[in-house]
C-alpha positions as MATLAB code, in Angstrom:
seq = 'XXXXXXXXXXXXXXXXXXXXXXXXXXXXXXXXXXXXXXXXXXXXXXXXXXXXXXXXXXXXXXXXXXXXXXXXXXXXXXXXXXXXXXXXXXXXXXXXXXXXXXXXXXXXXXXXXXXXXXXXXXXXXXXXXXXXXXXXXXXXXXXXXXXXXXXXXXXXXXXXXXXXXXXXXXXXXXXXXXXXXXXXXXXXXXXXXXXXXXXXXXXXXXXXXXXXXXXXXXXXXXXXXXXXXXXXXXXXXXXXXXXXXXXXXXXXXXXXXXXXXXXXXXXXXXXXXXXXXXXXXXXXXXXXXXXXXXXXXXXXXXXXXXXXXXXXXXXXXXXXXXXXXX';
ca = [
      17.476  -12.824   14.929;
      14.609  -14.955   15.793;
      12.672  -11.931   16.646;
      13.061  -10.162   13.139;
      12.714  -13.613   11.845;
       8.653  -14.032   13.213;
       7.849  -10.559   12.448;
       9.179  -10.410    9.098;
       7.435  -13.866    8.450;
       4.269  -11.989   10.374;
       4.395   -9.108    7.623;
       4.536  -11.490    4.668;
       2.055  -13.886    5.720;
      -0.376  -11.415    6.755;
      -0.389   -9.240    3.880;
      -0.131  -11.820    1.077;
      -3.246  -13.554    2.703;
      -4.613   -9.230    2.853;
      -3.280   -9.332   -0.936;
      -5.780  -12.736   -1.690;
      -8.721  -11.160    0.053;
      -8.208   -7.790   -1.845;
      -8.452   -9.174   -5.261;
     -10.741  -11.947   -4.537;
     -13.197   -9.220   -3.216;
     -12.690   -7.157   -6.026;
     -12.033   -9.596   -9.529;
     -14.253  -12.717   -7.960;
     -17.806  -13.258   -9.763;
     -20.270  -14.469   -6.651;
     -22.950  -17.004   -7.119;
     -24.608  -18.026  -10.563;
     -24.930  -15.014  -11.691;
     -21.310  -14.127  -11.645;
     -21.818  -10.854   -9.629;
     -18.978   -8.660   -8.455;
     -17.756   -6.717   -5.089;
     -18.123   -3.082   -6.111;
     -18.755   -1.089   -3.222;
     -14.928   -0.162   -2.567;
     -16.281    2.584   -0.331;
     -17.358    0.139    2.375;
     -14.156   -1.938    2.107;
     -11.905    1.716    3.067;
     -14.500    1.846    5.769;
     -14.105   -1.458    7.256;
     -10.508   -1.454    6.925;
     -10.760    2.039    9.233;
     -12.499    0.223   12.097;
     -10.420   -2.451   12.085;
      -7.518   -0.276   11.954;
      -8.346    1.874   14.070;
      -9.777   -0.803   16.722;
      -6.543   -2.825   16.589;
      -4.521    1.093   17.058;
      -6.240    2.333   20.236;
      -5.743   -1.246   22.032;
      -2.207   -0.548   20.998;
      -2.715    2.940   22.533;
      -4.009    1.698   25.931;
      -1.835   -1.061   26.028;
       1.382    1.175   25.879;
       0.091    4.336   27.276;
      -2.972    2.676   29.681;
      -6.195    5.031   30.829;
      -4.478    8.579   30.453;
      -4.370    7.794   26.497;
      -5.337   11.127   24.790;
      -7.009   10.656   21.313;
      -5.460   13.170   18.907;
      -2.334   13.306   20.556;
      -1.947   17.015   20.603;
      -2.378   17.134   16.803;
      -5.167   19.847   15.846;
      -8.369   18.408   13.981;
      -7.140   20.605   10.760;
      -3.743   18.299   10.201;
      -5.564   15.436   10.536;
      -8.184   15.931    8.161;
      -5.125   16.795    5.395;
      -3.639   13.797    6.138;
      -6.282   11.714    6.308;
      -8.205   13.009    3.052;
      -5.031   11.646    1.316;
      -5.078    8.745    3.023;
      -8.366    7.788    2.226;
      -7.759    8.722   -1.690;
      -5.145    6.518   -1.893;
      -6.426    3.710   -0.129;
      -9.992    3.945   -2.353;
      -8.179    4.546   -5.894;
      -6.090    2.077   -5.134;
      -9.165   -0.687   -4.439;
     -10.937    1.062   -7.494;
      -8.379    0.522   -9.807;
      -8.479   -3.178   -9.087;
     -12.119   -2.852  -10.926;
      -9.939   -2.550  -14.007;
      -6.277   -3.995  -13.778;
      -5.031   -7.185  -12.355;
      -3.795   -6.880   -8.850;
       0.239   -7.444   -9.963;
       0.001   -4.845  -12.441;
      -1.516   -2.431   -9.626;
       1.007   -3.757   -6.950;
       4.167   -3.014   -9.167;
       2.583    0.367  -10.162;
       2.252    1.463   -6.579;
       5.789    0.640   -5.851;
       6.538    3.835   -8.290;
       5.408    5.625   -4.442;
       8.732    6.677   -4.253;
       8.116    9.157   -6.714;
       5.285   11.215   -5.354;
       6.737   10.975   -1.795;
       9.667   12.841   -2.972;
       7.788   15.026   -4.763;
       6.074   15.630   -1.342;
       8.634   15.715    0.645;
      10.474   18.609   -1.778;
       7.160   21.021   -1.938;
       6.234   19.982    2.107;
       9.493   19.870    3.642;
      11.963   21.461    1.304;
      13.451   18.618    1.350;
      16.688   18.097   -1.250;
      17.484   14.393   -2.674;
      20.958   12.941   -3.430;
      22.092   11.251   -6.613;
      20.972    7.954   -5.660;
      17.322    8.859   -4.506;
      16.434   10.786   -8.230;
      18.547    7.863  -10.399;
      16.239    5.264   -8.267;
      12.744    7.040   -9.147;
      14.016    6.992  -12.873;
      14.564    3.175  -12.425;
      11.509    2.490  -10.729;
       9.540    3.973  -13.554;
      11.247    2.228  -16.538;
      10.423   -0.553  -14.400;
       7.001   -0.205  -13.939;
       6.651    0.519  -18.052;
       8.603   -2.717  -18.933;
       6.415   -4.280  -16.773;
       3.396   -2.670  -18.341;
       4.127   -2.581  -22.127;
       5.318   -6.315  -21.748;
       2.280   -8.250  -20.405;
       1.199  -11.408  -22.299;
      -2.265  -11.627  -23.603;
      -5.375  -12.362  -21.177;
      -6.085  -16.370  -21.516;
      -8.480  -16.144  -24.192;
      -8.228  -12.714  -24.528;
      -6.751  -10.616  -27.115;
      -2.960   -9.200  -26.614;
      -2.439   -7.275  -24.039;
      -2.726   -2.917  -25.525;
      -3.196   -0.230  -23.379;
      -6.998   -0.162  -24.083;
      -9.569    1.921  -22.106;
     -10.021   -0.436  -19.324;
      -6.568   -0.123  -18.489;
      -5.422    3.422  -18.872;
      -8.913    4.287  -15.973;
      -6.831    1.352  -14.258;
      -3.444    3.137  -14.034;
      -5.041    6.671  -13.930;
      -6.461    4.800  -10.424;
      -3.437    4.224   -9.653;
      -1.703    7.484  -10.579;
      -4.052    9.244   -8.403;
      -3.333    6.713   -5.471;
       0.287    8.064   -5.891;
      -0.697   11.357   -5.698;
      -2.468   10.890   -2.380;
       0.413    8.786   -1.068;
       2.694   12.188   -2.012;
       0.543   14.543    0.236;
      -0.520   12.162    3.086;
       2.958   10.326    3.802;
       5.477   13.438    3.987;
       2.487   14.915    6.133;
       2.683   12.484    8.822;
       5.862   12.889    8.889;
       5.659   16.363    9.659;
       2.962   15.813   12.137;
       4.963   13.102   14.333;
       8.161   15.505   14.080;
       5.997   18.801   14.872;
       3.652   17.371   17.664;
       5.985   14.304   18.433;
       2.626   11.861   18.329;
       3.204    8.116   18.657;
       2.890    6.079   15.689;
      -0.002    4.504   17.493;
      -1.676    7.933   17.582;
      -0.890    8.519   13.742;
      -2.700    4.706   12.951;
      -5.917    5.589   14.674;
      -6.634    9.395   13.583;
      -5.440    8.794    9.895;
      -8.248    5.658   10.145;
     -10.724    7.659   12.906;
     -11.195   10.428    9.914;
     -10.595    8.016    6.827;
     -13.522    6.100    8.185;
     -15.586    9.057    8.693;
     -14.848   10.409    4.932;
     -15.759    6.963    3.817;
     -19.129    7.086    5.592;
     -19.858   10.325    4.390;
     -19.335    8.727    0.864;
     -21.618    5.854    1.383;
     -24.612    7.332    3.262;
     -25.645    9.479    0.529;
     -25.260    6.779   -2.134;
     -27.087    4.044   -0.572;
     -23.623    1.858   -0.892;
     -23.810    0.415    2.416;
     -27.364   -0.743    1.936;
     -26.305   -2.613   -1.442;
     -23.321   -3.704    0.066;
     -25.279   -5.800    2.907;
     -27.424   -6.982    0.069;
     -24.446   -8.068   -1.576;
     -23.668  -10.140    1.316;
     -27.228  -11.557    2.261;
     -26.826  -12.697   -1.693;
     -23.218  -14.349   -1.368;
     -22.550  -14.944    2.590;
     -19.135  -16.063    1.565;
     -17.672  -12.724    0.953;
     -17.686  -12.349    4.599;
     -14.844  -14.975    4.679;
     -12.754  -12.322    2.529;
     -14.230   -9.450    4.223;
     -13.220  -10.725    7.642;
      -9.266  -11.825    6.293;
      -9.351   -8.810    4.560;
      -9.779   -6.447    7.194;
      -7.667   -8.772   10.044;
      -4.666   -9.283    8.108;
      -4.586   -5.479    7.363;
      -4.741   -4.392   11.058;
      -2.755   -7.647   11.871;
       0.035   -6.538    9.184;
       0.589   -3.049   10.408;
       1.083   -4.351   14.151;
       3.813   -6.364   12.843;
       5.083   -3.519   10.479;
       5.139   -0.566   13.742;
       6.937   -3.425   15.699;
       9.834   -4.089   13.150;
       9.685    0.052   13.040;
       9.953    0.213   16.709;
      12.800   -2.403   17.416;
      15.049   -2.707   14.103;
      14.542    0.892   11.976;
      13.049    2.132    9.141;
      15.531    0.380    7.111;
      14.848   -3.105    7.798;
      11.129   -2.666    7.721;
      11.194   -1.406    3.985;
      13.276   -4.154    2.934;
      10.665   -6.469    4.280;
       7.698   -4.755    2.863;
       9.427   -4.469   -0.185;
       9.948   -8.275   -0.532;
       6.250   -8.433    0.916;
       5.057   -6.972   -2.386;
       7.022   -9.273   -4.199;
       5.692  -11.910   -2.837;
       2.107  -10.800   -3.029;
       2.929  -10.430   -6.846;
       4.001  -13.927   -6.998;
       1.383  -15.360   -4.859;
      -1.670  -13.191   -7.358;
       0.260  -15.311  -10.070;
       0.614  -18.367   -9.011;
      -3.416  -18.394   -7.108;
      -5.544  -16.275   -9.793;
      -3.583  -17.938  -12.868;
      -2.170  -14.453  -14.051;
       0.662  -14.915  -17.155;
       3.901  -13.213  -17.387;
       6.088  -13.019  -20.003;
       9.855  -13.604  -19.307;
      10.621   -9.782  -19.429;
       8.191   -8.309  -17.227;
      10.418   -9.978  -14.530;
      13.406   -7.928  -15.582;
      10.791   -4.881  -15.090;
       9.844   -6.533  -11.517;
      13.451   -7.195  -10.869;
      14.186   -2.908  -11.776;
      11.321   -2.029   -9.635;
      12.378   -3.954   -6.687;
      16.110   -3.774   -6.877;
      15.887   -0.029   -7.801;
      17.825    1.530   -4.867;
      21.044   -0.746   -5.385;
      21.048   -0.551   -9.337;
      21.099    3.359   -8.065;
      23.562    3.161   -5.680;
      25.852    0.939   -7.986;
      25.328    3.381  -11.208;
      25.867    6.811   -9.201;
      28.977    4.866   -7.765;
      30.318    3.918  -11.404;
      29.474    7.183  -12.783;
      30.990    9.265  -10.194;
      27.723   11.151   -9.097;
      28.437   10.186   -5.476;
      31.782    9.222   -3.577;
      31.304    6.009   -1.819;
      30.615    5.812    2.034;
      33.973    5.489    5.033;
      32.412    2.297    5.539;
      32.469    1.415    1.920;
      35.488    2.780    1.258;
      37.343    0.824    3.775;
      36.311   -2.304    2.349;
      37.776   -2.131   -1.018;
      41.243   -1.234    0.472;
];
């Protein structure tokens, strides 16, 4: 117990403080001039290194010298996986440009949806009852929570204007990448039986590369280290920003490792809850009183499922379950 206890504390603390530097990077205005962190490209990029930095110590630490790099994977399944990976990752930081970071954390946690969607076309994969009545949940969710939101302090009332639909378009494409790229690991570390270790440093090895291949035409990086000649503080951000993320996912494969997929998506699933409240509570963002029933659907989703395919009869209830209520 004290083991799950530190690493599920490691996982929230870490990625609430990644959740801070995120949107501070991205909604901050720097210096007198109240300029902003655009150059999302070179944040995917140094999230890669780090990522990838923190996996291959991982690697040598658990496999030592004889550590092969792909893993037996060919260069063709990476670069699938990893082009989705890196469209997520950037559409997600992109659509921070134009939503507030609750808004876009609530909205990713819709990824159910595309992953199943994946996992039908990729793996033929067929879904129970419970699994399609909690994607309809987490969607009515996610538009309580959007329809409902209070007006900006001295803004107008909130309207899905054209600043916000590019924000959840971001996001809708995020989804889409998280539909191809997360069934497709999956099928690589079932095909080539690769080490989750392995799958952390190729997916960031060849998001990285993507990313540079986006910047070096563009002259991002250039303006980016102008950027932070101009405002040296966004290194403090930069720096928690790319630690906690490496630091996170450590934690995350460990809780994988030792206690099962199950327990680790509870976790992160309370994690993004409590990066939502955190964004609130820090950046001053307003709620009103029933966007939390839409936060409470999205996060709750899988037991509102479970308990409505129960009462309607769309599923007969487990031995285990079955036993109790005798």
């Amino acid at each position: 117990m004290l083991k799950l206890a530190v690493l599920s504390c490691g996982v929230w603390v870490s990625f609430v403080a990644f959740g801070w530097a995120q949107e501070t990077l991205t909604s901050h205005e720097y210096g007198a001039t109240k300029e902003r962190f655009v150059h999302t490209s070179s944040l995917v990029l140094l999230q890669s290194v780090g990522n990838a930095i923190v996996a291959y110590i991982a690697l040598l630490a658990t496999q030592g010298s004889k550590v092969t790099i792909t893993g037996g994977v060919p260069t063709r399944d990476w670069l699938i996986a990893a082009l989705g990976y890196l469209g997520a990752h950037k559409s997600g930081l992109e659509a921070l440009k134009y939503i507030i970071f609750p808004l876009q954390v609530v909205a990713k946690s819709c990824k159910s949806i595309p992953v199943m969607a994946g996992e039908m076309v990729i793996a033929n994969v067929k879904h129970s009852p419970t699994k399609r009545m909690s994607v309809l949940l987490l969607t009515l969710g996610v538009i309580v929570f959007t329809l409902t939101a209070p007006a900006k302090k001295g803004a107008e009332a909130f309207s899905l204007d054209r600043k916000t639909v590019i924000g959840l378009g971001l996001v809708l494409v995020a989804l889409v990448c998280d539909g191809i790229y997360g069934p497709y690991q999956n099928m690589i570390a079932s095909k080539y039986k690769c080490s989750e270790f392995h799958l952390m440093l190729n997916m960031n090895l060849w998001q990285g590369l993507f990313a540079l291949l986006l910047i070096a035409p563009s002259g991002e990086l250039q303006e980016c280290a102008a950027f932070i000649v101009r405002h040296p503080s966004v290194l403090q951000q930069m720096s928690v920003f790319c630690c906690t993320m490496a630091l996170g996912n450590i934690f995350i494969f460990k809780l994988q490792h030792d206690f099962g997929a199950l327990t680790v998506t509870k976790i992160t699933t309370i994690r993004k809850l409590v990066s939502v409240l955190f964004s609130v509570v820090w950046f001053g963002h307003a709620m009103a009183h029933v966007q939390w029933v839409g936060v409470f659907i999205v996060f709750f989703a899988d037991r509102l499922a479970k308990a409505a395919c129960l009462t309607l009869g769309l599923e007969k209830p487990t031995a285990a379950a079955a036993k109790k209520t005798i």
